[in-house]
Coordinates of C-alpha atoms and ligand atoms in Angstrom, one line a residue:
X1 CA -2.9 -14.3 22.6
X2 CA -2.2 -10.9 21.1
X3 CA -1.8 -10.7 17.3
X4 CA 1.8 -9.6 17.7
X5 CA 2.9 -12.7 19.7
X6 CA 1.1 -14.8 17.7
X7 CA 2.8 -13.2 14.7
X8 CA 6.2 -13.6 16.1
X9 CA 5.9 -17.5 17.5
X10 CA 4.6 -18.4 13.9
X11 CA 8.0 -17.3 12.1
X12 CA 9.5 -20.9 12.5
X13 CA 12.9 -22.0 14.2
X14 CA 14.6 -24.4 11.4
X15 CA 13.8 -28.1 12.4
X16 CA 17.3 -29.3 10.9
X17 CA 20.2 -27.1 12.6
X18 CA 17.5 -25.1 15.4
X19 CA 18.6 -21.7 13.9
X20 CA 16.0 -18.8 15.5
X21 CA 16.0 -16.9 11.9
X22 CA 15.0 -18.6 8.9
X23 CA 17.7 -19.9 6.9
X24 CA 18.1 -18.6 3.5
X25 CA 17.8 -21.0 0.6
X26 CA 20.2 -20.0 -2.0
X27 CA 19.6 -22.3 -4.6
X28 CA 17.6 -22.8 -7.8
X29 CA 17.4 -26.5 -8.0
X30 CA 17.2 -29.8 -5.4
X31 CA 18.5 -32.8 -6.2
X32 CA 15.7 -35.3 -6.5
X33 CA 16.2 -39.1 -5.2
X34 CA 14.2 -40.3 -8.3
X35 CA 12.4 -38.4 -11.1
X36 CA 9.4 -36.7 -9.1
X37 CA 11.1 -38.3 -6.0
X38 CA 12.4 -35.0 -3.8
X39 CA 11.8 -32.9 -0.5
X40 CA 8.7 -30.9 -1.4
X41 CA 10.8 -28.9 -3.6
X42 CA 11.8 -29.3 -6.9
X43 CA 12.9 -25.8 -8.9
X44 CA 13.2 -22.7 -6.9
X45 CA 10.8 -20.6 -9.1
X46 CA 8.1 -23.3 -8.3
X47 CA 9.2 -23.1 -4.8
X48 CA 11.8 -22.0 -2.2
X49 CA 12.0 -23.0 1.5
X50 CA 12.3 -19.3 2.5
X51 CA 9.5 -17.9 0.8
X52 CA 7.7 -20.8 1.5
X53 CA 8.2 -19.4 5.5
X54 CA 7.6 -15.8 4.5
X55 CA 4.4 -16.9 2.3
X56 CA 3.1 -18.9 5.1
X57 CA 3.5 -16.0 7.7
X58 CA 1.7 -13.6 5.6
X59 CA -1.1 -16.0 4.9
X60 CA -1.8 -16.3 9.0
X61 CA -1.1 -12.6 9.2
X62 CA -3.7 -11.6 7.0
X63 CA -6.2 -14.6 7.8
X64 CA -6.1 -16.3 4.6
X65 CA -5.2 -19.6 3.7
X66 CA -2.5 -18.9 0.9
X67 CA 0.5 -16.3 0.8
X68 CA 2.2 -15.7 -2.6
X69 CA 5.2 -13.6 -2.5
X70 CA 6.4 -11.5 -5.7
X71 CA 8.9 -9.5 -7.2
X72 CA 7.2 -6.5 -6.4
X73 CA 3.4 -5.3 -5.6
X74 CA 3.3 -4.3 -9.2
X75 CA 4.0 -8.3 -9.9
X76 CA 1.2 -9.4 -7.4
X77 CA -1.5 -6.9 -8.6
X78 CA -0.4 -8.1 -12.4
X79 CA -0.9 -11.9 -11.4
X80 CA -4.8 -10.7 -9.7
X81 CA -5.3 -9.3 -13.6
X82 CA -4.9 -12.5 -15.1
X83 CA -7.5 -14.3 -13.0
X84 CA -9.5 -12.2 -15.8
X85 CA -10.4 -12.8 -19.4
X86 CA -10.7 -11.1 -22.5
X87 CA -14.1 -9.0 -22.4
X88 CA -14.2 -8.9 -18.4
X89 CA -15.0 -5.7 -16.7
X90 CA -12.8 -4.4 -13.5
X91 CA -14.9 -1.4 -10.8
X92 CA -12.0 -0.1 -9.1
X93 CA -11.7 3.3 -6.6
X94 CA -11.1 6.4 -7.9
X95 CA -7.8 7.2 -6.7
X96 CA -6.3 4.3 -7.1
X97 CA -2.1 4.0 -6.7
X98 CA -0.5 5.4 -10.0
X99 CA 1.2 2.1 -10.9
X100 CA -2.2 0.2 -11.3
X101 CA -3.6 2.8 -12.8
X102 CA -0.9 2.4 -15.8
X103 CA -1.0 -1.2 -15.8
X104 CA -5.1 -1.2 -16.3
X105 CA -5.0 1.5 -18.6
X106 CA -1.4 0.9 -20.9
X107 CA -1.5 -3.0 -20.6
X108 CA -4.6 -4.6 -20.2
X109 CA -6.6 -2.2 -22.1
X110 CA -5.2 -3.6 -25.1
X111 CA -6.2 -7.4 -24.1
X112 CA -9.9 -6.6 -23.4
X113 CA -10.0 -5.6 -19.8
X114 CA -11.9 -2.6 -19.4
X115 CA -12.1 -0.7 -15.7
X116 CA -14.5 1.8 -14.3
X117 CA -13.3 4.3 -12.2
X118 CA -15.5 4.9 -9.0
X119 CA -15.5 6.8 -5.8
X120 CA -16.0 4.0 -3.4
X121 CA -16.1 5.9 -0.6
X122 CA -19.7 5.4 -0.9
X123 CA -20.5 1.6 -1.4
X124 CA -23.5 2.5 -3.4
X125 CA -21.1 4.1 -6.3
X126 CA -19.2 0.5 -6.8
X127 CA -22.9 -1.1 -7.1
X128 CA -24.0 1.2 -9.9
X129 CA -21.2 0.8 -11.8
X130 CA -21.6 -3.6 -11.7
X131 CA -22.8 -5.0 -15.3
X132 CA -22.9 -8.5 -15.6
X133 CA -19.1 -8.2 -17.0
X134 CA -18.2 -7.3 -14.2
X135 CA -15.9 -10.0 -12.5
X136 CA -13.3 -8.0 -10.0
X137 CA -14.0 -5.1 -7.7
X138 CA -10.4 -3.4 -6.7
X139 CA -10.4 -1.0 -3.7
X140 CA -7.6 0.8 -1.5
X141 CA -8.6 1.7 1.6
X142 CA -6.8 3.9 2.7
X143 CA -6.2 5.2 -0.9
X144 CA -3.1 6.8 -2.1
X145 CA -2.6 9.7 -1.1
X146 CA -6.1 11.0 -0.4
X147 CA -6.6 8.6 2.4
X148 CA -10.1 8.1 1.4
X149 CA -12.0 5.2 3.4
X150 CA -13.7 2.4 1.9
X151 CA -16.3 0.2 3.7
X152 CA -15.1 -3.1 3.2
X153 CA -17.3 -5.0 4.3
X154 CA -20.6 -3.5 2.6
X155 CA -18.8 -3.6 -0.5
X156 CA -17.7 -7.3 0.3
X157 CA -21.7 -7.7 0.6
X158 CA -22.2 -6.4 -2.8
X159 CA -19.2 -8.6 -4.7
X160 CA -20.9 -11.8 -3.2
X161 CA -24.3 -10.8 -4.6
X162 CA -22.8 -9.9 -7.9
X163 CA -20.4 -12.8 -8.0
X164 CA -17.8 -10.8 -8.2
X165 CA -14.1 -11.4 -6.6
X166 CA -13.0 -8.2 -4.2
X167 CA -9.1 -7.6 -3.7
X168 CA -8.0 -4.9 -1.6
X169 CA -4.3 -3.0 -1.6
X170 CA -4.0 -2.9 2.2
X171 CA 0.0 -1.7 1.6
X172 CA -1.2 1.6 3.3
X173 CA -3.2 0.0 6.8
X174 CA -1.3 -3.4 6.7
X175 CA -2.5 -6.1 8.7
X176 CA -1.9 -4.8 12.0
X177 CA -4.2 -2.7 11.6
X178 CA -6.8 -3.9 9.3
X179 CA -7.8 -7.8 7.7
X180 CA -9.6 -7.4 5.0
X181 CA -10.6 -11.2 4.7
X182 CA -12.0 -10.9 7.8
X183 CA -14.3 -8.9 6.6
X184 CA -15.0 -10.7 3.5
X185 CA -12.4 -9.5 0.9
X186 CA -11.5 -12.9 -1.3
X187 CA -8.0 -11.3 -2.3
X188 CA -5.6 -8.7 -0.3
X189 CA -2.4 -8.0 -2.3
X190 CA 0.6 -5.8 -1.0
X191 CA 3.5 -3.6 -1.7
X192 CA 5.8 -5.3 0.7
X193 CA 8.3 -2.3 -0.3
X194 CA 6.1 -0.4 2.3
X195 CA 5.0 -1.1 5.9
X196 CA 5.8 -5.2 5.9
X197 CA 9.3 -4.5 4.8
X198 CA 9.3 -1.5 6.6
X199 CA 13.1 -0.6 6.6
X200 CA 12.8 0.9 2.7
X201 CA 15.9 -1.8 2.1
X202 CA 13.5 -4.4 -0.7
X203 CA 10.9 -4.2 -3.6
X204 CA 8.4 -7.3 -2.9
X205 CA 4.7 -7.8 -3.6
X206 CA 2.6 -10.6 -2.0
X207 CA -0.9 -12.2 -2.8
X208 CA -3.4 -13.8 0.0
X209 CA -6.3 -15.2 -0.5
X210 CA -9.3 -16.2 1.5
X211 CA -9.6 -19.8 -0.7
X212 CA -7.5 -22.3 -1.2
X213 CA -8.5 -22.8 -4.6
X214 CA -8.2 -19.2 -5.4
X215 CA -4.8 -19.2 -3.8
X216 CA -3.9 -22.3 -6.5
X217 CA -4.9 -20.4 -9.7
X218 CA -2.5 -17.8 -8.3
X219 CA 0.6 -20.2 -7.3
X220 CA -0.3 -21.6 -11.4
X221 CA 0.1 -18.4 -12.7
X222 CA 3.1 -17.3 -11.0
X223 CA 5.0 -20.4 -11.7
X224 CA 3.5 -19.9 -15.2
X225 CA 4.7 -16.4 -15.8
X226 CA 7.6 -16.1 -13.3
X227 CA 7.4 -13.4 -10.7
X228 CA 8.7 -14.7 -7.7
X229 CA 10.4 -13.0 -5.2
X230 CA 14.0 -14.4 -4.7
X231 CA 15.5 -16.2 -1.3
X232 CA 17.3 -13.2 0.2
X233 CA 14.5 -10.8 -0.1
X234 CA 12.1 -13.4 1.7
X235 CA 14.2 -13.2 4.1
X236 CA 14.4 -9.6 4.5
X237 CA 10.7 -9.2 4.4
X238 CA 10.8 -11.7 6.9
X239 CA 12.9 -9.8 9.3
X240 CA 10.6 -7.0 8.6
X241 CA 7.3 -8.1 9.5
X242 CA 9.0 -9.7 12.9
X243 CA 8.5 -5.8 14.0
X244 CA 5.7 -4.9 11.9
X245 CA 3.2 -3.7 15.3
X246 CA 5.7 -2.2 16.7
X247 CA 6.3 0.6 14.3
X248 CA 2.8 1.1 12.8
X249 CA 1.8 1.9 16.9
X250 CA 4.6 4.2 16.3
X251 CA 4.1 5.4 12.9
X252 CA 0.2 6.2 13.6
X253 CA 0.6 8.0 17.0
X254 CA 3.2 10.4 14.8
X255 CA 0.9 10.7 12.1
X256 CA -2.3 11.5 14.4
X257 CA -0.1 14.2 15.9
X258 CA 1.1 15.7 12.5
X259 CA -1.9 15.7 10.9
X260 CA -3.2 17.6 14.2
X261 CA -0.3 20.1 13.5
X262 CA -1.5 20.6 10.0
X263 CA -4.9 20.8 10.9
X264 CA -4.4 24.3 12.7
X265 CA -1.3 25.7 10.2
X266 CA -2.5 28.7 9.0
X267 CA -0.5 28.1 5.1
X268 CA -2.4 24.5 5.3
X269 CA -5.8 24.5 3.2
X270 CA -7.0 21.0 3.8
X271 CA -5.4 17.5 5.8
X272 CA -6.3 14.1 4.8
X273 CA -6.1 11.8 7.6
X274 CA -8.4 9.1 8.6
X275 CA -7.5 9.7 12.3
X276 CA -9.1 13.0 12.5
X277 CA -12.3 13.3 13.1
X278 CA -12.9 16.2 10.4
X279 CA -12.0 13.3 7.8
X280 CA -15.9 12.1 6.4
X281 CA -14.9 8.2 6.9
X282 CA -13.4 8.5 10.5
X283 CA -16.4 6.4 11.9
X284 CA -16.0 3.9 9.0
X285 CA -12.3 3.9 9.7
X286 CA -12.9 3.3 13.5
X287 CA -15.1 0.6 12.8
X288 CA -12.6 -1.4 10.5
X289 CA -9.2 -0.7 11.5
X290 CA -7.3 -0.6 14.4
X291 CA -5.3 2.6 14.2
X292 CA -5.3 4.8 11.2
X293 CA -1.7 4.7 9.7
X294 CA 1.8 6.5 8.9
X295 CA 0.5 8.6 6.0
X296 CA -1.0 12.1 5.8
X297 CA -1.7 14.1 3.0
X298 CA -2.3 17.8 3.0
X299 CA -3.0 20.4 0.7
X300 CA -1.7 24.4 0.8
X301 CA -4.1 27.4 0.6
X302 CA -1.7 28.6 -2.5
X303 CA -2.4 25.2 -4.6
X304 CA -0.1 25.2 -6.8
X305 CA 2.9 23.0 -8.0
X306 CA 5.5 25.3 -7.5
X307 CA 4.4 26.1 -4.0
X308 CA 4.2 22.2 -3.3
X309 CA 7.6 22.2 -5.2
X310 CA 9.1 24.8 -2.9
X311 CA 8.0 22.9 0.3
X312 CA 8.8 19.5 -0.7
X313 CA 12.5 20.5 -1.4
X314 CA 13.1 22.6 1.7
X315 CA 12.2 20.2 4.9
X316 CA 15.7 18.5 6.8
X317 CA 14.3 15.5 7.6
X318 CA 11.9 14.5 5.8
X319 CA 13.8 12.9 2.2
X320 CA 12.0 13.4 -0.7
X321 CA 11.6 10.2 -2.4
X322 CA 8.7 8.1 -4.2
X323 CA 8.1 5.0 -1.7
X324 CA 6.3 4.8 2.1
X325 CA 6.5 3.1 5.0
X326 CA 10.0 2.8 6.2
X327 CA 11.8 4.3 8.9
X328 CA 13.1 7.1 7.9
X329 CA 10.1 10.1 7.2
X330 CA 9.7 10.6 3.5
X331 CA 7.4 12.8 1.5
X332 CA 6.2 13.3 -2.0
X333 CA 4.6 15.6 -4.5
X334 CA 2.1 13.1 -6.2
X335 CA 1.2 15.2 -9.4
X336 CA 5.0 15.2 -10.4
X337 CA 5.5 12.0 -9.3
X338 CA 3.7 9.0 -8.1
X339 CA 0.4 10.2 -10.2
X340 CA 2.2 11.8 -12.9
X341 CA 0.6 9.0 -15.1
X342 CA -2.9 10.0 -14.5
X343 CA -4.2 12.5 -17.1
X344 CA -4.6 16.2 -14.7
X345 CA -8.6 16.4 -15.3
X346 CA -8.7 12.7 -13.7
X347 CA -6.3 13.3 -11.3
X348 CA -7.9 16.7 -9.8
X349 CA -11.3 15.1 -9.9
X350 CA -9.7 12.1 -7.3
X351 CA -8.7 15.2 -4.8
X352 CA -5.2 15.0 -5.8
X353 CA -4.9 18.3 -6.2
X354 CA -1.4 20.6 -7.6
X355 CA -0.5 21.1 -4.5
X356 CA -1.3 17.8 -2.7
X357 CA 1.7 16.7 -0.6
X358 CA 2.4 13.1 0.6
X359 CA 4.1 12.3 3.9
X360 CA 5.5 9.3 5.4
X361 CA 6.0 9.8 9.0
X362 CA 8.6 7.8 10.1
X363 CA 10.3 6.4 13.4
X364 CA 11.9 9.7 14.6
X365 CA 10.5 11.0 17.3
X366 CA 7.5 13.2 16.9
X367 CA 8.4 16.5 18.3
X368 CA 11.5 16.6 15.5
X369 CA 9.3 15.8 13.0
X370 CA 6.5 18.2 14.0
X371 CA 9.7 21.0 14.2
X372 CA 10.7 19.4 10.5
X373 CA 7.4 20.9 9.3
X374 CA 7.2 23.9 11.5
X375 CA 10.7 25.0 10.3
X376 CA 10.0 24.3 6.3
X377 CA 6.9 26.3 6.5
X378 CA 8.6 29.2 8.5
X379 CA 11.7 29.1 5.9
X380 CA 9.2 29.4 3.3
X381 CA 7.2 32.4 4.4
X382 CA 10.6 34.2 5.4
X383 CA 11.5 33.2 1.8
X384 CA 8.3 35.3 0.8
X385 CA 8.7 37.9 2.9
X386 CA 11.9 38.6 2.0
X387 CA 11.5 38.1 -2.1
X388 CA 8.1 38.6 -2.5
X389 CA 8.5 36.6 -5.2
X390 CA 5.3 34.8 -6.2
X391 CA 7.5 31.6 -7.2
X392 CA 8.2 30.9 -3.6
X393 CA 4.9 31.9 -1.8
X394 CA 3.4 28.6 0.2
Ligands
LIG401 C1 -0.9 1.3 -2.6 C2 0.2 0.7 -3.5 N1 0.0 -0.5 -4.1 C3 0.9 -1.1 -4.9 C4 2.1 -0.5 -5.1 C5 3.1 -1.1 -6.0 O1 4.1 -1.7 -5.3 P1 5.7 -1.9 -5.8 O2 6.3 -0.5 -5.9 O3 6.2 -2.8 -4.7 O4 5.6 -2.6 -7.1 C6 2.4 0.8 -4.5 C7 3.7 1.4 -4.7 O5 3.9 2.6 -4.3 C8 1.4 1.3 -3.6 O6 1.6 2.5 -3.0

């Protein structure tokens, strides 16, 4: 059976009333028969009925044996950190997503946790940076925005020798298209605000993990500290994943055909898209995913922030807005936005360059997106011809 039908026959029908879509559990407490004496539930931080459903789904999704579901992904990466002690050492990629970047550096800095920043694009760079502190390994793959491509499982290899946990952010693939468990991650966490929610209409984050026992200290610390995702939200993420392989087919065979488009643009300097085979981890992408994505990245020959700034605010269809992953096609200028919290040196030095622009190719259909760019970039150099005004060149 196909992982999409699979996917679909394992969102239950409610055993009490037969209803198709999972009921949504308003509530925050259930009575209890006796002290201790109840249902399986008790207080709705603890537990919920809905996300119970939505945590189980994710959990088969992924391959894992436990799902935790969040306020957000910023929540779920925050719970992964606390696994950790003072004194404990973090090797994470290079290019890592903004928001994690802030939360290592301006949080957990002060509590002990020091991180090394690596390009794990080669496996060999995560092994030299291992000392025996060393206790997590955090990779994207692909990473945000530069769609660099990590090797899962050699670095997988590696955290087992070195006793080491390995969580990857697969927000960007999601599990249609790559399992990272299977390949001998212990932790994936998500943004569910991306691909699984898919409709940009919710802010979730969600946890698996390979071990049950693992998946415990998680459940403790979120009942500890408190970020769970609410009942109607579940629900929402729930209705999203129902058509999650649907629209990442659709999202990557856009993509494939944009970044294509920008490959050959003559105001394009370079395109970051696992999907082409130009990009130096295609065959590594190949080997571990099934398709390569919704998101391309591309660069302009005149890098520079005001050029990215011109484009980014002239295209009809594409909104610009921080987020991925929904329907409608977005697109972003990292270095004013999503990275804006990464000192310039560091961010440069991760390929994120000035003029580094994000898309989010969406559900429309290709050839009016493809004409989206096509007229932006023709607007623009009409703009210079007509000017030519250096503040406006692309
Ligand atoms: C790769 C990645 N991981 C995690 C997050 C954080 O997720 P959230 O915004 O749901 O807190 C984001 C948000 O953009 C992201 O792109």
């Amino acid at each position: 059976m196909s992982n999409a039908t699979q996917l679909i026959h394992s969102i239950p029908v409610d055993p009490l009333t037969g209803a198709i879509s999972v009921p949504i559990y308003q509530t925050s407490t259930f009575v209890q028969e006796a002290p201790g004496v109840n249902k399986g539930y008790d207080y709705a931080r603890t537990g919920n009925p809905t996300r119970a459903a939505l945590e189980s789904i994710v959990a088969k999704l992924e391959n894992g044996s436990t799902g935790i579901a969040f306020g957000s992904g910023l929540a779920a990466i925050d719970a992964i950190v606390k696994l950790l002690e003072s004194g404990d050492e973090i090797v994470a990629v290079d290019d890592i997503y903004g928001g994690a970047f802030r939360l290592f550096t301006q949080v957990y800095k002060k509590f002990g946790i020091t991180v090394h920043y690596v390009d794990a694009t080669d496996a060999a760079n995560v092994f030299n940076a291992i000392t025996p502190k060393t206790k997590l390994i955090w990779i994207e793959t692909p990473t945000n925005p530069t769609l660099k491509i990590a090797d899962i499982e050699a670095i997988a290899k590696i955290a087992k020798a070195n006793r080491c946990l390995l969580c990857v952010d697969n927000t960007f693939a999601s599990p249609a298209l790559q399992q990272p468990l299977t390949l001998g991650a212990d932790i994936v966490v998500h943004s569910g605000t991306k691909y699984l929610g898919g409709h940009s209409d919710l802010v979730a984050g969600l946890v698996i993990t390979k071990d049950a026992e693992l998946g415990a200290k998680v459940k403790f610390l979120q009942n500890a500290c408190g970020a769970i995702l609410g009942p109607f939200d579940s629900w929402l993420l729930i209705r999203g994943i129902e058509t999650l392989h649907l629209r990442i087919r659709q999202h990557g065979a856009s993509a494939q055909a944009v970044a294509e488009y920008l490959e050959k643009h003559p105001a394009v300097d370079k395109v970051f898209y696992p999907g082409l085979p130009s990009h130096p981890n295609h065959d590594i992408a190949k080997k571990q995913s099934k398709g390569f994505g919704g998101i391309v990245s591309f660069t302009l020959k005149n890098d520079t922030e005001q050029a990215a700034t011109a484009f980014v605010t002239s295209t009809e269809l594409f909104h610009l807005a921080e987020s991925l992953g929904g329907i409608k096609s977005l697109l972003c200028h990292p270095a004013q936005m999503t990275h804006k919290t990464i000192p310039v040196a560091q961010r440069r030095a991760a390929g994120v360059s000035d003029s580094l622009i994000r898309l989010s190719v969406g559900l429309e259909e290709t050839e009016d997106i493809i004409a989206d760019l096509e007229k932006t970039f023709a607007k623009l150099q009409s703009a210079q011809h007509n000017t030519k005004k250096e503040t406006i060149t692309i």
